Amino acid sequence: MNILGIYGSPRKKGNSEVILDEVLRGAEESGATVKKVSVRDLKMSGCRECGGCDKTGQCVVKDDMQKIYPLFEEADAIILSSPIFFYGISAQAKAIVDRAQAMWAKRILNKPRDQWKNHDSGTGYLIAVGATKGKNLFQGVELVAKYFYDALDMGYGGGLFYKGLEGRDDALKRPDILKEAYEFGKKIASGD
Ligand SMILES: Cc1cc2nc3c(=O)[nH]c(=O)nc-3n(C[C@H](O)[C@H](O)[C@H](O)COP(=O)(O)O)c2cc1C
């Protein structure tokens, strides 16, 4: 199984990276092939809404997102990990999500309407971390993740959601979270 982890925080070794790394470690130790990209390393823009992909199924913007499209194609599972920024995912992670519009455009061009939403290209997961304890803290990001994976023709498999983590080392100090993350990675790799 090929698993792609997308680390969506601009903060190096932030909480969402520590947790994602544990998930990926669990998956790798269960036999999965794991790749990880970090949004902070990518030089890319958001979607320009230029309509270029509607004509060709390819994004016309030539930046680092072009390295991500092939990773989408080969992944059986994708795990997006992001901090909560104003009840959404980070702007950098959202740029990747918005640029997935080209994947949706490609399917519309190449497949008959009844095959637009098979959700048979694998499963997507979400890890989200916020500082506060707001009741609806993860509502917005879960919807974004669902429709991101929909654009990739993937099902949404749920995720890990943690409130009350703020300082950079807060997740590192929580062995319960790290264990849960490791086990989640094993579960993903087992295809459960
Ligand atoms: C720009 C910005 C916006 C934030 N907005 C929220 C928010 O709406 N709700 C919340 O609970 N935490 C918010 N936070 C706190 C982060 O989600 C929290 O510190 C998280 O642990 C950061 O994860 P990271 O270490 O993976 O980057 C915000 C932080 C920043 C920098």
PDB file of C-alpha atoms and ligand atoms in Angstrom:
ATOM      1  CA  MET A   1       0.000   0.000   0.000  1.00  0.00           C
ATOM      2  CA  ASN A   2       1.296   3.476  -0.930  1.00  0.00           C
ATOM      3  CA  ILE A   3       0.565   6.112   1.680  1.00  0.00           C
ATOM      4  CA  LEU A   4       1.090   9.840   1.195  1.00  0.00           C
ATOM      5  CA  GLY A   5       1.297  12.086   4.247  1.00  0.00           C
ATOM      6  CA  ILE A   6       0.762  15.804   3.730  1.00  0.00           C
ATOM      7  CA  TYR A   7       2.148  17.887   6.557  1.00  0.00           C
ATOM      8  CA  GLY A   8       0.069  21.044   6.483  1.00  0.00           C
ATOM      9  CA  SER A   9       1.617  23.339   9.093  1.00  0.00           C
ATOM     10  CA  PRO A  10       4.126  26.083   8.393  1.00  0.00           C
ATOM     11  CA  ARG A  11       5.662  25.348  11.826  1.00  0.00           C
ATOM     12  CA  LYS A  12       8.605  22.965  11.766  1.00  0.00           C
ATOM     13  CA  LYS A  13       8.050  19.927  14.008  1.00  0.00           C
ATOM     14  CA  GLY A  14       4.646  21.252  15.044  1.00  0.00           C
ATOM     15  CA  ASN A  15       1.992  19.176  16.762  1.00  0.00           C
ATOM     16  CA  SER A  16       0.407  18.063  13.523  1.00  0.00           C
ATOM     17  CA  GLU A  17       3.818  16.884  12.257  1.00  0.00           C
ATOM     18  CA  VAL A  18       4.639  14.934  15.410  1.00  0.00           C
ATOM     19  CA  ILE A  19       1.275  13.174  15.180  1.00  0.00           C
ATOM     20  CA  LEU A  20       1.505  12.592  11.409  1.00  0.00           C
ATOM     21  CA  ASP A  21       5.001  11.117  11.833  1.00  0.00           C
ATOM     22  CA  GLU A  22       3.689   8.615  14.375  1.00  0.00           C
ATOM     23  CA  VAL A  23       0.857   7.623  12.028  1.00  0.00           C
ATOM     24  CA  LEU A  24       3.333   7.162   9.163  1.00  0.00           C
ATOM     25  CA  ARG A  25       5.714   5.197  11.410  1.00  0.00           C
ATOM     26  CA  GLY A  26       2.898   2.841  12.380  1.00  0.00           C
ATOM     27  CA  ALA A  27       1.924   2.418   8.729  1.00  0.00           C
ATOM     28  CA  GLU A  28       5.504   1.816   7.576  1.00  0.00           C
ATOM     29  CA  GLU A  29       6.150  -0.737  10.289  1.00  0.00           C
ATOM     30  CA  SER A  30       3.047  -2.545   9.067  1.00  0.00           C
ATOM     31  CA  GLY A  31       4.504  -2.842   5.571  1.00  0.00           C
ATOM     32  CA  ALA A  32       3.191   0.261   3.803  1.00  0.00           C
ATOM     33  CA  THR A  33       5.352   2.384   1.510  1.00  0.00           C
ATOM     34  CA  VAL A  34       5.245   5.872   2.909  1.00  0.00           C
ATOM     35  CA  LYS A  35       5.976   9.279   1.384  1.00  0.00           C
ATOM     36  CA  LYS A  36       5.632  12.649   3.059  1.00  0.00           C
ATOM     37  CA  VAL A  37       5.447  16.186   1.716  1.00  0.00           C
ATOM     38  CA  SER A  38       5.588  19.316   3.844  1.00  0.00           C
ATOM     39  CA  VAL A  39       3.715  22.388   2.693  1.00  0.00           C
ATOM     40  CA  ARG A  40       6.402  24.634   4.140  1.00  0.00           C
ATOM     41  CA  ASP A  41       8.867  23.262   1.539  1.00  0.00           C
ATOM     42  CA  LEU A  42       6.602  23.876  -1.448  1.00  0.00           C
ATOM     43  CA  LYS A  43       6.694  26.970  -3.606  1.00  0.00           C
ATOM     44  CA  MET A  44       3.201  27.123  -5.011  1.00  0.00           C
ATOM     45  CA  SER A  45       0.139  29.273  -5.332  1.00  0.00           C
ATOM     46  CA  GLY A  46      -3.521  28.590  -4.744  1.00  0.00           C
ATOM     47  CA  CYS A  47      -5.932  27.871  -7.586  1.00  0.00           C
ATOM     48  CA  ARG A  48      -6.165  30.771 -10.058  1.00  0.00           C
ATOM     49  CA  GLU A  49      -9.601  29.694 -11.281  1.00  0.00           C
ATOM     50  CA  CYS A  50      -8.341  30.256 -14.822  1.00  0.00           C
ATOM     51  CA  GLY A  51     -10.294  27.319 -16.261  1.00  0.00           C
ATOM     52  CA  GLY A  52      -7.178  25.793 -17.849  1.00  0.00           C
ATOM     53  CA  CYS A  53      -7.803  22.371 -16.270  1.00  0.00           C
ATOM     54  CA  ASP A  54     -11.377  22.357 -17.588  1.00  0.00           C
ATOM     55  CA  LYS A  55      -9.951  22.131 -21.098  1.00  0.00           C
ATOM     56  CA  THR A  56      -7.083  19.658 -20.581  1.00  0.00           C
ATOM     57  CA  GLY A  57      -7.531  17.986 -17.186  1.00  0.00           C
ATOM     58  CA  GLN A  58      -4.104  19.343 -16.260  1.00  0.00           C
ATOM     59  CA  CYS A  59      -3.266  22.300 -14.056  1.00  0.00           C
ATOM     60  CA  VAL A  60      -1.522  24.924 -16.163  1.00  0.00           C
ATOM     61  CA  VAL A  61       0.302  26.546 -13.221  1.00  0.00           C
ATOM     62  CA  LYS A  62       3.891  25.349 -13.328  1.00  0.00           C
ATOM     63  CA  ASP A  63       5.007  25.300  -9.717  1.00  0.00           C
ATOM     64  CA  ASP A  64       5.726  22.699  -7.012  1.00  0.00           C
ATOM     65  CA  MET A  65       2.144  21.403  -7.123  1.00  0.00           C
ATOM     66  CA  GLN A  66       3.186  19.600 -10.308  1.00  0.00           C
ATOM     67  CA  LYS A  67       5.300  17.298  -8.078  1.00  0.00           C
ATOM     68  CA  ILE A  68       2.233  16.480  -5.980  1.00  0.00           C
ATOM     69  CA  TYR A  69      -0.171  15.369  -8.735  1.00  0.00           C
ATOM     70  CA  PRO A  70       1.768  12.137  -9.481  1.00  0.00           C
ATOM     71  CA  LEU A  71       1.871  11.405  -5.740  1.00  0.00           C
ATOM     72  CA  PHE A  72      -1.930  11.704  -5.656  1.00  0.00           C
ATOM     73  CA  GLU A  73      -2.169   9.257  -8.552  1.00  0.00           C
ATOM     74  CA  GLU A  74       0.004   6.592  -6.908  1.00  0.00           C
ATOM     75  CA  ALA A  75      -1.388   6.885  -3.362  1.00  0.00           C
ATOM     76  CA  ASP A  76      -3.785   4.262  -2.022  1.00  0.00           C
ATOM     77  CA  ALA A  77      -4.239   6.376   1.089  1.00  0.00           C
ATOM     78  CA  ILE A  78      -3.613  10.047   1.829  1.00  0.00           C
ATOM     79  CA  ILE A  79      -3.329  11.559   5.278  1.00  0.00           C
ATOM     80  CA  LEU A  80      -3.668  15.330   5.488  1.00  0.00           C
ATOM     81  CA  SER A  81      -2.439  16.757   8.777  1.00  0.00           C
ATOM     82  CA  SER A  82      -3.118  20.389   9.606  1.00  0.00           C
ATOM     83  CA  PRO A  83      -3.360  22.798  12.504  1.00  0.00           C
ATOM     84  CA  ILE A  84      -6.639  24.630  12.932  1.00  0.00           C
ATOM     85  CA  PHE A  85      -6.193  28.196  11.723  1.00  0.00           C
ATOM     86  CA  PHE A  86      -9.353  30.253  12.289  1.00  0.00           C
ATOM     87  CA  TYR A  87     -11.498  27.109  12.140  1.00  0.00           C
ATOM     88  CA  GLY A  88     -10.005  26.073   8.814  1.00  0.00           C
ATOM     89  CA  ILE A  89      -6.884  24.258   7.670  1.00  0.00           C
ATOM     90  CA  SER A  90      -3.712  26.307   7.099  1.00  0.00           C
ATOM     91  CA  ALA A  91      -3.614  28.478   3.978  1.00  0.00           C
ATOM     92  CA  GLN A  92      -0.701  26.398   2.671  1.00  0.00           C
ATOM     93  CA  ALA A  93      -2.662  23.144   3.020  1.00  0.00           C
ATOM     94  CA  LYS A  94      -5.748  24.779   1.501  1.00  0.00           C
ATOM     95  CA  ALA A  95      -3.709  25.728  -1.558  1.00  0.00           C
ATOM     96  CA  ILE A  96      -3.041  22.013  -2.169  1.00  0.00           C
ATOM     97  CA  VAL A  97      -6.710  21.186  -1.647  1.00  0.00           C
ATOM     98  CA  ASP A  98      -7.834  23.891  -4.077  1.00  0.00           C
ATOM     99  CA  ARG A  99      -5.334  22.795  -6.707  1.00  0.00           C
ATOM    100  CA  ALA A 100      -6.913  19.303  -6.571  1.00  0.00           C
ATOM    101  CA  GLN A 101      -9.621  20.879  -8.704  1.00  0.00           C
ATOM    102  CA  ALA A 102      -7.536  19.754 -11.705  1.00  0.00           C
ATOM    103  CA  MET A 103      -8.018  16.108 -10.660  1.00  0.00           C
ATOM    104  CA  TRP A 104     -11.762  16.625 -10.628  1.00  0.00           C
ATOM    105  CA  ALA A 105     -11.648  18.401 -14.006  1.00  0.00           C
ATOM    106  CA  LYS A 106      -9.650  15.503 -15.473  1.00  0.00           C
ATOM    107  CA  ARG A 107     -12.266  12.978 -14.400  1.00  0.00           C
ATOM    108  CA  ILE A 108     -15.132  15.002 -15.823  1.00  0.00           C
ATOM    109  CA  LEU A 109     -13.314  15.184 -19.139  1.00  0.00           C
ATOM    110  CA  ASN A 110     -12.338  11.513 -19.297  1.00  0.00           C
ATOM    111  CA  LYS A 111     -15.209   9.611 -17.723  1.00  0.00           C
ATOM    112  CA  PRO A 112     -18.945   9.333 -18.288  1.00  0.00           C
ATOM    113  CA  ARG A 113     -21.084  11.116 -15.729  1.00  0.00           C
ATOM    114  CA  ASP A 114     -22.069   7.941 -13.867  1.00  0.00           C
ATOM    115  CA  GLN A 115     -18.378   7.288 -13.114  1.00  0.00           C
ATOM    116  CA  TRP A 116     -17.491  10.691 -11.737  1.00  0.00           C
ATOM    117  CA  LYS A 117     -17.849   9.598  -8.128  1.00  0.00           C
ATOM    118  CA  ASN A 118     -16.761   6.001  -7.682  1.00  0.00           C
ATOM    119  CA  HIS A 119     -14.592   6.764  -4.621  1.00  0.00           C
ATOM    120  CA  ASP A 120     -12.482   3.796  -5.707  1.00  0.00           C
ATOM    121  CA  SER A 121      -9.075   5.503  -5.814  1.00  0.00           C
ATOM    122  CA  GLY A 122      -8.337   4.821  -2.167  1.00  0.00           C
ATOM    123  CA  THR A 123      -9.119   6.449   1.156  1.00  0.00           C
ATOM    124  CA  GLY A 124      -8.251   9.822   2.611  1.00  0.00           C
ATOM    125  CA  TYR A 125      -7.792  10.684   6.284  1.00  0.00           C
ATOM    126  CA  LEU A 126      -7.470  13.889   8.286  1.00  0.00           C
ATOM    127  CA  ILE A 127      -5.427  14.832  11.328  1.00  0.00           C
ATOM    128  CA  ALA A 128      -6.356  18.181  12.865  1.00  0.00           C
ATOM    129  CA  VAL A 129      -5.012  19.924  15.950  1.00  0.00           C
ATOM    130  CA  GLY A 130      -6.281  23.063  17.656  1.00  0.00           C
ATOM    131  CA  ALA A 131      -5.398  25.055  20.762  1.00  0.00           C
ATOM    132  CA  THR A 132      -8.883  25.729  22.090  1.00  0.00           C
ATOM    133  CA  LYS A 133     -11.654  23.388  23.127  1.00  0.00           C
ATOM    134  CA  GLY A 134     -14.434  24.786  20.919  1.00  0.00           C
ATOM    135  CA  LYS A 135     -17.368  22.427  20.363  1.00  0.00           C
ATOM    136  CA  ASN A 136     -17.326  22.838  16.579  1.00  0.00           C
ATOM    137  CA  LEU A 137     -13.562  23.114  16.210  1.00  0.00           C
ATOM    138  CA  PHE A 138     -13.237  20.410  13.564  1.00  0.00           C
ATOM    139  CA  GLN A 139     -16.516  20.807  11.702  1.00  0.00           C
ATOM    140  CA  GLY A 140     -15.153  23.031   8.932  1.00  0.00           C
ATOM    141  CA  VAL A 141     -11.938  21.111   8.320  1.00  0.00           C
ATOM    142  CA  GLU A 142     -13.708  17.783   8.147  1.00  0.00           C
ATOM    143  CA  LEU A 143     -15.947  19.071   5.372  1.00  0.00           C
ATOM    144  CA  VAL A 144     -12.922  20.412   3.503  1.00  0.00           C
ATOM    145  CA  ALA A 145     -11.195  17.029   3.806  1.00  0.00           C
ATOM    146  CA  LYS A 146     -14.261  15.117   2.613  1.00  0.00           C
ATOM    147  CA  TYR A 147     -14.584  17.210  -0.523  1.00  0.00           C
ATOM    148  CA  PHE A 148     -10.828  17.226  -1.115  1.00  0.00           C
ATOM    149  CA  TYR A 149     -10.890  13.435  -1.207  1.00  0.00           C
ATOM    150  CA  ASP A 150     -14.034  13.526  -3.306  1.00  0.00           C
ATOM    151  CA  ALA A 151     -12.060  15.486  -5.939  1.00  0.00           C
ATOM    152  CA  LEU A 152      -9.454  12.695  -5.870  1.00  0.00           C
ATOM    153  CA  ASP A 153     -12.209  10.052  -6.165  1.00  0.00           C
ATOM    154  CA  MET A 154     -11.289   8.740  -2.722  1.00  0.00           C
ATOM    155  CA  GLY A 155     -13.519   7.840   0.172  1.00  0.00           C
ATOM    156  CA  TYR A 156     -13.125   9.674   3.485  1.00  0.00           C
ATOM    157  CA  GLY A 157     -11.987   7.401   6.314  1.00  0.00           C
ATOM    158  CA  GLY A 158     -12.156   9.805   9.267  1.00  0.00           C
ATOM    159  CA  GLY A 159      -9.170  10.808  11.316  1.00  0.00           C
ATOM    160  CA  LEU A 160      -7.611  11.998  14.536  1.00  0.00           C
ATOM    161  CA  PHE A 161      -8.717  15.244  16.164  1.00  0.00           C
ATOM    162  CA  TYR A 162      -7.039  16.859  19.158  1.00  0.00           C
ATOM    163  CA  LYS A 163      -8.062  19.953  21.094  1.00  0.00           C
ATOM    164  CA  GLY A 164      -6.001  21.888  23.647  1.00  0.00           C
ATOM    165  CA  LEU A 165      -2.621  21.515  21.921  1.00  0.00           C
ATOM    166  CA  GLU A 166      -0.854  24.837  21.410  1.00  0.00           C
ATOM    167  CA  GLY A 167       2.872  24.924  22.213  1.00  0.00           C
ATOM    168  CA  ARG A 168       5.160  23.247  19.717  1.00  0.00           C
ATOM    169  CA  ASP A 169       5.957  20.342  22.067  1.00  0.00           C
ATOM    170  CA  ASP A 170       2.440  19.807  23.418  1.00  0.00           C
ATOM    171  CA  ALA A 171       1.786  16.652  21.369  1.00  0.00           C
ATOM    172  CA  LEU A 172       5.251  15.289  22.181  1.00  0.00           C
ATOM    173  CA  LYS A 173       4.346  15.415  25.877  1.00  0.00           C
ATOM    174  CA  ARG A 174       1.263  13.245  25.325  1.00  0.00           C
ATOM    175  CA  PRO A 175       2.180   9.546  25.080  1.00  0.00           C
ATOM    176  CA  ASP A 176      -1.533   8.701  24.834  1.00  0.00           C
ATOM    177  CA  ILE A 177      -1.840  10.728  21.617  1.00  0.00           C
ATOM    178  CA  LEU A 178       1.382   9.324  20.177  1.00  0.00           C
ATOM    179  CA  LYS A 179       0.230   5.771  20.845  1.00  0.00           C
ATOM    180  CA  GLU A 180      -3.175   6.405  19.299  1.00  0.00           C
ATOM    181  CA  ALA A 181      -1.485   7.906  16.236  1.00  0.00           C
ATOM    182  CA  TYR A 182       0.861   4.938  15.831  1.00  0.00           C
ATOM    183  CA  GLU A 183      -2.057   2.510  16.098  1.00  0.00           C
ATOM    184  CA  PHE A 184      -4.056   4.575  13.600  1.00  0.00           C
ATOM    185  CA  GLY A 185      -1.197   4.230  11.105  1.00  0.00           C
ATOM    186  CA  LYS A 186      -1.166   0.469  11.577  1.00  0.00           C
ATOM    187  CA  LYS A 187      -4.906   0.360  11.026  1.00  0.00           C
ATOM    188  CA  ILE A 188      -4.658   2.372   7.810  1.00  0.00           C
ATOM    189  CA  ALA A 189      -1.908   0.107   6.478  1.00  0.00           C
ATOM    190  CA  SER A 190      -3.952  -2.985   7.251  1.00  0.00           C
ATOM    191  CA  GLY A 191      -6.740  -1.604   5.034  1.00  0.00           C
ATOM    192  CA  ASP A 192      -9.341  -1.788   7.857  1.00  0.00           C
TER     193      ASP A 192
HETATM  194  C1  LIG B   1      -2.925  31.826  12.447  1.00  0.00           C
HETATM  195  C2  LIG B   1      -3.382  30.919  13.546  1.00  0.00           C
HETATM  196  C3  LIG B   1      -4.733  30.704  13.714  1.00  0.00           C
HETATM  197  C4  LIG B   1      -5.194  29.818  14.702  1.00  0.00           C
HETATM  198  N1  LIG B   1      -6.535  29.601  14.832  1.00  0.00           N
HETATM  199  C5  LIG B   1      -6.975  28.730  15.765  1.00  0.00           C
HETATM  200  C6  LIG B   1      -8.380  28.491  15.908  1.00  0.00           C
HETATM  201  O1  LIG B   1      -9.233  29.034  15.204  1.00  0.00           O
HETATM  202  N2  LIG B   1      -8.779  27.603  16.867  1.00  0.00           N
HETATM  203  C7  LIG B   1      -7.873  26.957  17.663  1.00  0.00           C
HETATM  204  O2  LIG B   1      -8.281  26.136  18.504  1.00  0.00           O
HETATM  205  N3  LIG B   1      -6.519  27.151  17.540  1.00  0.00           N
HETATM  206  C8  LIG B   1      -6.058  28.024  16.608  1.00  0.00           C
HETATM  207  N4  LIG B   1      -4.715  28.239  16.457  1.00  0.00           N
HETATM  208  C9  LIG B   1      -3.754  27.455  17.297  1.00  0.00           C
HETATM  209  C10 LIG B   1      -3.169  26.247  16.547  1.00  0.00           C
HETATM  210  O3  LIG B   1      -4.167  25.475  15.926  1.00  0.00           O
HETATM  211  C11 LIG B   1      -2.414  25.346  17.565  1.00  0.00           C
HETATM  212  O4  LIG B   1      -1.355  26.071  18.149  1.00  0.00           O
HETATM  213  C12 LIG B   1      -1.881  24.076  16.943  1.00  0.00           C
HETATM  214  O5  LIG B   1      -1.377  23.245  17.961  1.00  0.00           O
HETATM  215  C13 LIG B   1      -0.788  24.335  15.924  1.00  0.00           C
HETATM  216  O6  LIG B   1      -0.431  23.129  15.316  1.00  0.00           O
HETATM  217  P1  LIG B   1       1.021  22.908  14.666  1.00  0.00           P
HETATM  218  O7  LIG B   1       2.003  22.894  15.817  1.00  0.00           O
HETATM  219  O8  LIG B   1       0.947  21.592  13.994  1.00  0.00           O
HETATM  220  O9  LIG B   1       1.261  24.029  13.729  1.00  0.00           O
HETATM  221  C14 LIG B   1      -4.236  29.149  15.528  1.00  0.00           C
HETATM  222  C15 LIG B   1      -2.868  29.396  15.352  1.00  0.00           C
HETATM  223  C16 LIG B   1      -2.447  30.280  14.389  1.00  0.00           C
HETATM  224  C17 LIG B   1      -0.955  30.535  14.215  1.00  0.00           C
END
